[in-house]
Amino acid sequence: MQTVRHFFPDFNAWLDRLPDTRVQDACTYDRRFLAWWGLHLYLLQLGSRRQLDFELRDGGPQVLANLNRLAETAQTTLPVHDTLDHFVGHVQLAGWEQLRKRCAQRLLRMKALDAARLLGQPVLLLDATGLLCFRRRHCPQCLTQRHGNRTLYFHHVLEAKLLGPGGVVVSLGSEFIENADAADARGKSADEVKQDCELKAARRLLPRIKKDHPQLRFVLALDNLYACGTQFALAQELGWSFVVTFKEGRTPALWREYQALLPLCPENALARRWDGRVQEFRWVNQLAYRDSEGRAWHVNALECTERTADGAEHYFAWLTWLPVGRKTVEEIAQKGGRYRWKIENEGFNRQKNSGLNLEHVYTTDPENWKAYYLLLQIAFLLTQLLERGSLLRRLSAEAGRPLWKLFGSLKNVARRLLDSVRFVAWEEPWFDAHQAGLLRIELDSS
Ligand SMILES: [Zn+2]
C-alpha cells in the first residue's frame, strides 16, 4: 500500500476522475471502490471474475474494511461480479487510458525510470501478442485464420512499453489489431498479413504516444519485422531513433553490404570479459539502404558475439540511428537490444502464464474485454513496482532471509497479498500519504 501511496499519492483522486458511470446496479458503489475491486482481480492474480467473488466476496472477514480504507470509501456491502463488468465497460477505454497515462507521467516526473535510459533517451519497446482466440466469430472486428477446413477468430494487441530499471516495463499505449488491418489480405501469405497488420497498428499507436509525451525523444527497441522503410519513415517523422534486430532474411542487400564492409574496418571492435563470458562487439557506420519504395536511408549496424564459459556461442545484430562507437556500442547492444528479450519474457509471457491470465476472456461483452486488458496493464504496473521496489528487499533484509526464501516465489507475493486482504485488519498508518512520501523506494537495477 505504501508503494502505491509513494509512487502515486493522487491515485484515488485519479480514480475519481474516471468517466461517470450511472449504471443502475453500479451507482450504489463509489467508482474508487469499484476500480480497486477490479484492480484486485489482477493484483491478487485471481485468474477469473468468478474467483473474485469466491475469494473476496464470500471468503474474508476483513475484505470490506480493507478495500474501504484503500479506496477511502464507506461502502457497506461488496459488489457482485456483474457490477464490476458494468463498471469496467462504462468507464470505457478512454478512462482507463487516462489513468494509465497519469501513472506513467508521474513515474517520468519522479525520474524513477531514468536509470534505464539509453544514451540519455528513454527506450520504448514494441511488442505484439495474441490475446483471445475463438472457434466462433466473437465480434465483427475479429481477425480470421483458416486452419484446414476450420476458421479461427482472434484478437491481437500491439503494446508500447517504456523500459525501466530492473526489468520494469511501463505500458504507455496499446493498439488493438483488428479486421480492418487485414482488409487487403487477398493474395498475401499469412505471414505477410500479420506483418502488415502490426506495422499498420504501429502507425496508429506511435503518433498517439508522441502526442501524450511530446517532450520525450524515444529510442524504439524493435524486432526484425520493423527493419523496413515504412518503420524508418515513421521514426523519422516522430523525431525518434531506434534499435532494430538485424537479420539477413528481412534486408538481404543491407546484410550483404554489412558483411562486405566489416573486414574493411577492423578498428571497429571491442571485447569485454566478465563472469566467464566473452563479448565481442563489431560495427559499421553509415550503411546505405534503399527501401522498397525507393527511399534512401543511412543506418549504423552493430553486432555482439557472446561466448559463455561452457563454450556456447550466441550472435546478435542490430541496426540503429544512434551513433555507434567504442563508447556507445555496449550500451546500445544491452539496453536497446538484449533487454528486449528479457522484457518479452517479463511482459506478455508472465501476463499469460500466471494468475494474470491474459488470454482469459474476463467478460462475455464483446466490447468490454479491451477495458479489462487495460485494467490488467495498470495492475501489472503496480505489481512490478511492489516486486522491484526496494521496500520488499528491505523487508527481506530485516527478516534476514533472501526474497525468494521469504515468499518462495514472486507468485506467492500475490498469494500473501490475498491472505492479507482477507484476514489482516489494515492499519491507518500504512496509508499515510505523508509517510509514504518520505520513503525512498528505488527500483532494483541489478
Ligand atoms: Zn472479436
Coordinates of C-alpha atoms and ligand atoms in Angstrom, one line a residue:
M1 CA 0.0 0.0 0.0
Q2 CA 2.9 2.3 0.8
T3 CA 4.3 1.5 -2.6
V4 CA 1.1 2.9 -4.3
R5 CA 0.9 5.9 -2.0
H6 CA 4.6 6.6 -2.6
F7 CA 4.6 6.4 -6.4
F8 CA 1.0 7.6 -6.9
P9 CA -0.2 9.8 -4.0
D10 CA -3.1 11.0 -6.1
F11 CA -4.2 7.6 -7.3
N12 CA -7.6 7.8 -5.6
A13 CA -8.1 11.3 -7.0
W14 CA -7.4 10.0 -10.4
L15 CA -10.0 7.2 -9.9
D16 CA -12.5 9.9 -9.1
R17 CA -11.9 11.4 -12.5
L18 CA -12.8 8.2 -14.3
P19 CA -15.8 8.9 -16.5
D20 CA -19.1 8.8 -14.7
T21 CA -20.9 5.5 -14.5
R22 CA -24.6 5.9 -13.8
V23 CA -25.5 2.3 -14.2
Q24 CA -28.4 1.0 -12.2
D25 CA -26.6 -1.5 -10.1
A26 CA -23.2 0.2 -10.0
C27 CA -24.4 3.6 -8.8
T28 CA -24.6 2.4 -5.2
Y29 CA -20.8 2.0 -5.4
D30 CA -18.2 4.6 -5.4
R31 CA -16.0 4.4 -8.5
R32 CA -12.9 4.4 -6.4
F33 CA -14.1 1.3 -4.7
L34 CA -15.1 -0.5 -7.9
A35 CA -11.8 0.4 -9.6
W36 CA -9.8 -1.0 -6.7
W37 CA -12.1 -4.0 -6.7
G38 CA -11.3 -4.6 -10.4
L39 CA -7.6 -4.0 -9.9
H40 CA -7.6 -6.7 -7.2
L41 CA -8.7 -9.2 -9.8
Y42 CA -5.1 -8.8 -11.2
L43 CA -3.1 -7.7 -8.1
L44 CA -4.1 -10.9 -6.4
Q45 CA -3.8 -12.8 -9.6
L46 CA -7.2 -14.5 -9.2
G47 CA -7.5 -15.6 -12.8
S48 CA -11.2 -15.1 -13.3
R49 CA -14.1 -12.9 -12.2
R50 CA -15.8 -15.8 -10.6
Q51 CA -12.7 -16.3 -8.4
L52 CA -13.0 -12.6 -7.3
D53 CA -16.5 -13.5 -5.9
F54 CA -15.3 -16.7 -4.3
E55 CA -12.0 -15.4 -2.8
L56 CA -13.0 -11.9 -1.7
R57 CA -16.8 -11.6 -1.5
D58 CA -17.5 -14.8 0.3
G59 CA -14.3 -15.6 2.0
G60 CA -12.7 -12.8 4.0
P61 CA -13.8 -11.0 7.2
Q62 CA -11.5 -8.0 6.5
V63 CA -12.1 -7.5 2.8
L64 CA -14.8 -4.8 3.1
A65 CA -12.9 -2.8 5.7
N66 CA -9.6 -3.1 3.9
L67 CA -11.0 -2.1 0.5
N68 CA -12.8 0.9 2.1
R69 CA -9.6 2.0 3.6
L70 CA -7.7 1.7 0.4
A71 CA -10.4 3.5 -1.7
E72 CA -11.2 5.9 1.1
T73 CA -14.9 5.0 0.9
A74 CA -17.6 3.8 3.2
Q75 CA -19.3 1.0 1.3
T76 CA -21.4 -1.3 3.4
T77 CA -21.5 -4.3 1.1
L78 CA -19.3 -5.9 -1.5
P79 CA -20.2 -5.9 -5.2
V80 CA -21.2 -8.9 -7.2
H81 CA -19.2 -9.7 -10.3
D82 CA -21.8 -8.3 -12.8
T83 CA -21.4 -4.9 -11.1
L84 CA -17.7 -4.9 -11.9
D85 CA -18.4 -5.8 -15.5
H86 CA -20.9 -2.9 -15.9
F87 CA -18.5 -0.6 -14.3
V88 CA -15.4 -1.6 -16.3
G89 CA -17.4 -1.2 -19.6
H90 CA -18.9 2.1 -18.7
V91 CA -15.6 3.7 -17.8
Q92 CA -14.7 2.9 -21.4
L93 CA -11.2 2.6 -22.8
A94 CA -10.5 6.3 -22.7
G95 CA -11.0 6.4 -18.9
W96 CA -8.5 3.5 -18.3
E97 CA -6.1 5.0 -20.9
Q98 CA -6.2 8.3 -19.0
L99 CA -5.4 6.5 -15.7
R100 CA -2.5 4.7 -17.3
K101 CA -1.2 7.9 -18.7
R102 CA -1.3 9.6 -15.3
C103 CA 0.7 6.7 -13.7
A104 CA 3.3 6.9 -16.5
Q105 CA 3.7 10.7 -16.3
R106 CA 4.1 10.6 -12.6
L107 CA 6.9 8.0 -12.8
L108 CA 8.6 10.0 -15.5
R109 CA 8.3 13.2 -13.4
M110 CA 9.8 11.3 -10.4
K111 CA 12.6 10.2 -12.7
A112 CA 12.0 6.7 -11.3
L113 CA 12.8 5.1 -14.7
D114 CA 15.8 7.2 -15.7
A115 CA 18.4 4.6 -14.9
A116 CA 17.2 2.6 -17.9
R117 CA 17.8 5.3 -20.4
L118 CA 19.9 4.6 -23.4
L119 CA 22.4 7.4 -24.2
G120 CA 20.1 9.7 -22.2
Q121 CA 17.0 8.8 -24.1
P122 CA 14.0 6.7 -22.9
V123 CA 13.7 3.3 -24.5
L124 CA 10.3 2.3 -25.9
L125 CA 9.7 -1.4 -26.7
L126 CA 7.1 -2.5 -29.2
D127 CA 5.7 -6.0 -28.8
A128 CA 2.7 -7.7 -30.3
T129 CA 0.9 -10.7 -29.0
G130 CA -2.3 -12.8 -29.5
L131 CA -4.9 -12.2 -26.7
L132 CA -8.1 -14.0 -27.5
C133 CA -8.9 -16.9 -29.7
F134 CA -12.4 -18.3 -30.5
R135 CA -13.8 -21.1 -32.6
R136 CA -16.8 -18.9 -33.5
R137 CA -16.9 -15.3 -34.6
H138 CA -16.9 -13.2 -31.4
C139 CA -17.3 -9.8 -32.9
P140 CA -17.2 -8.1 -36.4
Q141 CA -13.6 -6.9 -35.7
C142 CA -12.1 -10.4 -35.2
L143 CA -9.1 -11.4 -37.3
T144 CA -9.6 -14.7 -39.0
Q145 CA -7.3 -17.5 -40.0
R146 CA -8.1 -20.7 -41.8
H147 CA -6.7 -24.0 -40.4
G148 CA -7.7 -26.7 -42.8
N149 CA -11.5 -26.5 -43.0
R150 CA -11.8 -24.7 -39.7
T151 CA -11.7 -20.9 -39.2
L152 CA -10.3 -19.4 -36.0
Y153 CA -11.3 -15.9 -34.8
F154 CA -8.8 -14.0 -32.8
H155 CA -7.6 -10.7 -31.4
H156 CA -4.0 -9.3 -31.2
V157 CA -2.6 -6.3 -29.5
L158 CA 0.4 -4.2 -30.0
E159 CA 1.9 -2.8 -26.8
A160 CA 4.4 0.1 -26.4
K161 CA 6.2 -0.3 -23.1
L162 CA 8.7 2.1 -21.6
L163 CA 11.8 0.4 -20.2
G164 CA 12.5 1.0 -16.5
P165 CA 15.3 -0.3 -14.2
G166 CA 15.4 -3.9 -13.1
G167 CA 13.2 -5.1 -16.0
V168 CA 10.2 -3.0 -15.0
V169 CA 8.1 -2.1 -18.1
V170 CA 5.5 0.6 -18.1
S171 CA 2.7 0.3 -20.6
L172 CA 2.4 3.6 -22.5
G173 CA 0.0 2.6 -25.2
S174 CA -2.0 -0.4 -26.6
E175 CA -3.3 -0.7 -30.1
F176 CA -5.7 -3.5 -30.9
I177 CA -5.0 -5.2 -34.2
E178 CA -8.3 -5.7 -35.9
N179 CA -10.1 -6.8 -39.0
A180 CA -9.6 -3.6 -40.9
D181 CA -5.9 -4.0 -40.8
A182 CA -6.2 -7.2 -42.8
A183 CA -8.7 -5.8 -45.3
D184 CA -6.4 -6.1 -48.3
A185 CA -5.2 -9.5 -47.3
R186 CA -6.1 -11.2 -50.7
G187 CA -3.1 -12.8 -52.3
K188 CA -0.8 -12.4 -49.4
S189 CA 0.6 -15.1 -47.2
A190 CA -0.4 -15.4 -43.5
D191 CA 3.0 -14.1 -42.5
E192 CA 2.7 -11.0 -44.8
V193 CA -0.8 -10.2 -43.5
K194 CA 0.5 -10.5 -39.9
Q195 CA 3.4 -8.1 -40.6
D196 CA 1.2 -5.7 -42.5
C197 CA -1.3 -5.6 -39.6
E198 CA 1.4 -5.0 -37.0
L199 CA 3.1 -2.2 -39.0
K200 CA -0.3 -0.5 -39.5
A201 CA -1.1 -0.7 -35.8
A202 CA 2.3 0.9 -35.0
R203 CA 1.5 3.7 -37.4
R204 CA -1.7 4.4 -35.3
L205 CA -0.1 3.8 -31.9
L206 CA 3.2 5.7 -32.0
P207 CA 1.9 9.2 -33.1
R208 CA -0.6 8.9 -30.2
I209 CA 2.3 8.3 -27.7
K210 CA 4.1 11.3 -29.2
K211 CA 1.1 13.4 -28.5
D212 CA 0.9 12.1 -24.9
H213 CA 4.6 12.7 -24.2
P214 CA 5.8 15.4 -26.6
Q215 CA 8.8 16.2 -24.6
L216 CA 10.3 12.7 -24.8
R217 CA 12.6 11.5 -27.7
F218 CA 12.3 7.8 -27.6
V219 CA 14.6 5.1 -28.8
L220 CA 12.4 2.4 -30.2
A221 CA 13.6 -1.2 -29.4
L222 CA 12.1 -3.3 -32.2
D223 CA 12.2 -6.8 -33.6
N224 CA 13.2 -7.8 -37.0
L225 CA 9.8 -7.1 -38.6
Y226 CA 10.4 -3.4 -38.2
A227 CA 13.7 -3.4 -40.2
C228 CA 12.0 -1.7 -43.2
G229 CA 11.5 1.7 -44.8
T230 CA 7.9 2.0 -43.5
Q231 CA 9.2 2.0 -40.0
F232 CA 12.3 4.2 -40.7
A233 CA 9.9 6.8 -42.2
L234 CA 7.7 6.7 -39.2
A235 CA 10.6 7.1 -36.8
Q236 CA 11.9 10.0 -38.8
E237 CA 8.5 11.7 -38.8
L238 CA 8.4 11.4 -35.0
G239 CA 11.9 12.6 -34.5
W240 CA 12.8 9.4 -32.6
S241 CA 15.6 6.8 -33.0
F242 CA 15.5 3.0 -33.0
V243 CA 17.5 -0.2 -32.4
V244 CA 16.1 -2.9 -34.5
T245 CA 17.1 -6.6 -34.8
F246 CA 19.2 -7.1 -38.0
K247 CA 18.8 -10.4 -39.9
E248 CA 19.8 -11.5 -43.3
G249 CA 16.3 -12.6 -44.3
R250 CA 14.5 -9.3 -43.8
T251 CA 17.0 -7.0 -45.5
P252 CA 19.3 -9.2 -47.6
A253 CA 21.0 -6.4 -49.6
L254 CA 21.8 -4.5 -46.4
W255 CA 23.2 -7.6 -44.8
R256 CA 25.5 -8.3 -47.8
E257 CA 26.7 -4.7 -47.6
Y258 CA 27.4 -5.0 -43.9
Q259 CA 29.3 -8.3 -44.3
A260 CA 31.4 -6.8 -47.1
L261 CA 32.3 -3.7 -45.1
L262 CA 33.1 -5.4 -41.8
P263 CA 36.6 -6.6 -42.7
L264 CA 37.4 -3.1 -44.0
C265 CA 37.0 -1.5 -40.6
P266 CA 38.9 -3.8 -38.2
E267 CA 39.3 -0.9 -35.7
N268 CA 35.6 -1.0 -35.0
A269 CA 35.9 -3.8 -32.5
L270 CA 35.6 -4.1 -28.7
A271 CA 36.0 -7.1 -26.4
R272 CA 34.6 -7.4 -22.9
R273 CA 35.2 -10.2 -20.4
W274 CA 33.0 -10.8 -17.3
D275 CA 31.6 -13.6 -15.4
G276 CA 33.4 -16.2 -17.5
R277 CA 31.8 -14.7 -20.6
V278 CA 33.5 -13.0 -23.6
Q279 CA 31.5 -10.5 -25.6
E280 CA 32.9 -9.2 -28.9
F281 CA 31.3 -6.2 -30.4
R282 CA 31.9 -5.0 -34.0
W283 CA 30.2 -2.3 -36.0
V284 CA 29.9 -0.4 -39.3
N285 CA 28.5 3.1 -39.5
Q286 CA 26.6 4.7 -42.3
L287 CA 25.4 1.8 -44.4
A288 CA 23.4 2.9 -47.4
Y289 CA 19.9 1.3 -47.8
R290 CA 17.2 1.8 -50.4
D291 CA 13.8 0.6 -49.3
S292 CA 11.1 -1.0 -51.5
E293 CA 9.6 2.4 -52.2
G294 CA 12.9 3.8 -53.4
R295 CA 13.6 6.0 -50.3
A296 CA 17.3 6.3 -49.4
W297 CA 18.4 5.7 -45.8
H298 CA 21.6 5.5 -43.8
V299 CA 21.8 3.2 -40.9
N300 CA 24.5 2.0 -38.5
A301 CA 24.9 -1.7 -37.8
L302 CA 26.4 -3.4 -34.8
E303 CA 26.8 -7.0 -33.6
C304 CA 27.7 -8.9 -30.5
T305 CA 29.1 -12.4 -30.3
E306 CA 28.9 -13.9 -26.9
R307 CA 30.8 -17.0 -25.7
T308 CA 29.9 -18.4 -22.4
A309 CA 32.2 -20.5 -20.1
D310 CA 30.6 -23.8 -21.3
G311 CA 31.5 -22.9 -24.9
A312 CA 28.1 -21.9 -26.1
E313 CA 28.1 -19.1 -28.7
H314 CA 25.4 -16.5 -29.3
Y315 CA 25.2 -14.0 -32.1
F316 CA 23.1 -10.8 -32.2
A317 CA 23.0 -7.9 -34.6
W318 CA 21.1 -4.6 -34.8
L319 CA 20.5 -1.6 -36.9
T320 CA 20.3 1.9 -35.4
W321 CA 20.5 5.6 -36.0
L322 CA 22.2 6.1 -32.7
P323 CA 26.0 6.9 -33.0
V324 CA 27.8 3.6 -32.7
G325 CA 31.4 3.8 -31.5
R326 CA 33.8 2.4 -28.8
K327 CA 32.0 4.4 -26.1
T328 CA 28.4 3.6 -27.0
V329 CA 28.3 0.1 -28.6
E330 CA 28.0 -1.8 -25.4
E331 CA 25.2 0.3 -24.1
I332 CA 23.3 0.2 -27.4
A333 CA 23.6 -3.6 -27.5
Q334 CA 22.4 -4.0 -23.9
K335 CA 19.7 -1.5 -23.4
G336 CA 18.4 -1.3 -27.0
G337 CA 18.9 -4.9 -28.0
R338 CA 19.4 -7.5 -25.3
Y339 CA 16.9 -6.2 -22.8
R340 CA 14.1 -6.5 -25.3
W341 CA 14.2 -10.3 -24.9
K342 CA 14.2 -10.1 -21.2
I343 CA 11.2 -7.9 -21.4
E344 CA 9.3 -10.1 -23.8
N345 CA 9.7 -12.7 -21.2
E346 CA 8.8 -10.5 -18.3
G347 CA 5.9 -8.9 -20.1
F348 CA 3.5 -11.0 -22.1
N349 CA 4.8 -14.4 -21.0
R350 CA 4.3 -13.6 -17.4
Q351 CA 0.9 -12.0 -18.1
K352 CA -0.1 -15.2 -19.9
N353 CA 1.4 -17.8 -17.6
S354 CA 0.4 -16.5 -14.2
G355 CA -2.8 -15.7 -12.3
L356 CA -3.0 -12.6 -14.5
N357 CA -4.4 -14.9 -17.1
L358 CA -4.1 -12.5 -20.0
E359 CA -5.7 -14.9 -22.5
H360 CA -8.7 -15.5 -20.3
V361 CA -12.0 -13.9 -21.5
Y362 CA -12.9 -11.9 -18.5
T363 CA -16.2 -10.7 -19.9
T364 CA -18.8 -12.0 -22.3
D365 CA -19.5 -8.5 -23.6
P366 CA -17.7 -8.2 -26.9
E367 CA -16.8 -4.5 -26.1
N368 CA -15.6 -4.8 -22.6
W369 CA -12.6 -7.1 -23.0
K370 CA -10.3 -4.3 -24.1
A371 CA -11.1 -2.4 -20.9
Y372 CA -10.1 -5.5 -18.8
Y373 CA -6.9 -5.6 -20.8
L374 CA -6.1 -2.1 -19.8
L375 CA -7.1 -2.7 -16.2
L376 CA -4.6 -5.7 -16.2
Q377 CA -1.8 -3.4 -17.6
I378 CA -2.4 -0.9 -14.8
A379 CA -2.5 -3.6 -12.1
F380 CA 0.7 -5.2 -13.5
L381 CA 2.5 -1.8 -13.2
L382 CA 1.5 -1.7 -9.5
T383 CA 2.7 -5.3 -9.1
Q384 CA 6.0 -4.6 -10.7
L385 CA 6.6 -1.5 -8.6
L386 CA 6.0 -3.6 -5.5
E387 CA 8.2 -6.5 -6.6
R388 CA 11.1 -4.5 -7.9
G389 CA 10.9 -1.7 -5.4
S390 CA 13.3 -1.6 -2.5
L391 CA 10.6 -1.9 0.2
L392 CA 10.3 -5.6 -0.4
R393 CA 14.0 -6.1 -0.4
R394 CA 14.3 -4.1 2.8
L395 CA 11.6 -6.4 4.3
S396 CA 13.7 -9.5 3.4
A397 CA 16.8 -7.9 4.7
E398 CA 15.1 -7.2 8.0
A399 CA 13.8 -10.8 8.1
G400 CA 17.4 -11.9 7.4
R401 CA 16.2 -14.0 4.5
P402 CA 16.6 -13.6 0.8
L403 CA 13.4 -12.6 -1.0
W404 CA 12.8 -15.9 -2.6
K405 CA 13.0 -17.6 0.7
L406 CA 10.7 -15.1 2.3
F407 CA 8.0 -15.7 -0.3
G408 CA 9.1 -18.8 -2.1
S409 CA 8.5 -17.1 -5.4
L410 CA 7.1 -13.9 -6.8
K411 CA 3.8 -15.8 -7.4
N412 CA 3.5 -16.2 -3.7
V413 CA 3.7 -12.4 -3.2
A414 CA 0.2 -12.2 -4.8
R415 CA -0.9 -15.1 -2.6
R416 CA 0.3 -13.4 0.6
L417 CA -1.4 -10.2 -0.6
L418 CA -4.7 -12.2 -0.9
D419 CA -4.3 -13.5 2.6
S420 CA -3.6 -10.0 3.9
V421 CA -6.7 -8.5 2.1
R422 CA -8.9 -11.3 3.6
F423 CA -7.6 -11.7 7.1
V424 CA -5.4 -8.8 8.2
A425 CA -7.0 -5.6 9.5
W426 CA -5.1 -3.0 7.6
E427 CA -4.0 -0.1 9.9
E428 CA -4.4 3.6 9.3
P429 CA -0.6 4.4 9.4
W430 CA 0.0 2.1 6.4
F431 CA -2.0 4.5 4.3
D432 CA -0.4 7.7 5.5
A433 CA 0.5 9.6 2.3
H434 CA 2.9 11.9 4.1
Q435 CA 4.9 8.9 5.5
A436 CA 4.9 7.2 2.1
G437 CA 6.1 10.4 0.5
L438 CA 9.2 10.4 2.8
L439 CA 10.1 6.9 1.8
R440 CA 12.9 6.2 -0.6
I441 CA 11.8 3.5 -2.9
E442 CA 14.3 2.6 -5.6
L443 CA 13.7 0.1 -8.4
D444 CA 16.0 -2.8 -8.4
S445 CA 18.6 -2.3 -11.1
S446 CA 20.6 -5.4 -10.6
Ligands
ZN1 ZN -13.8 -10.4 -31.9

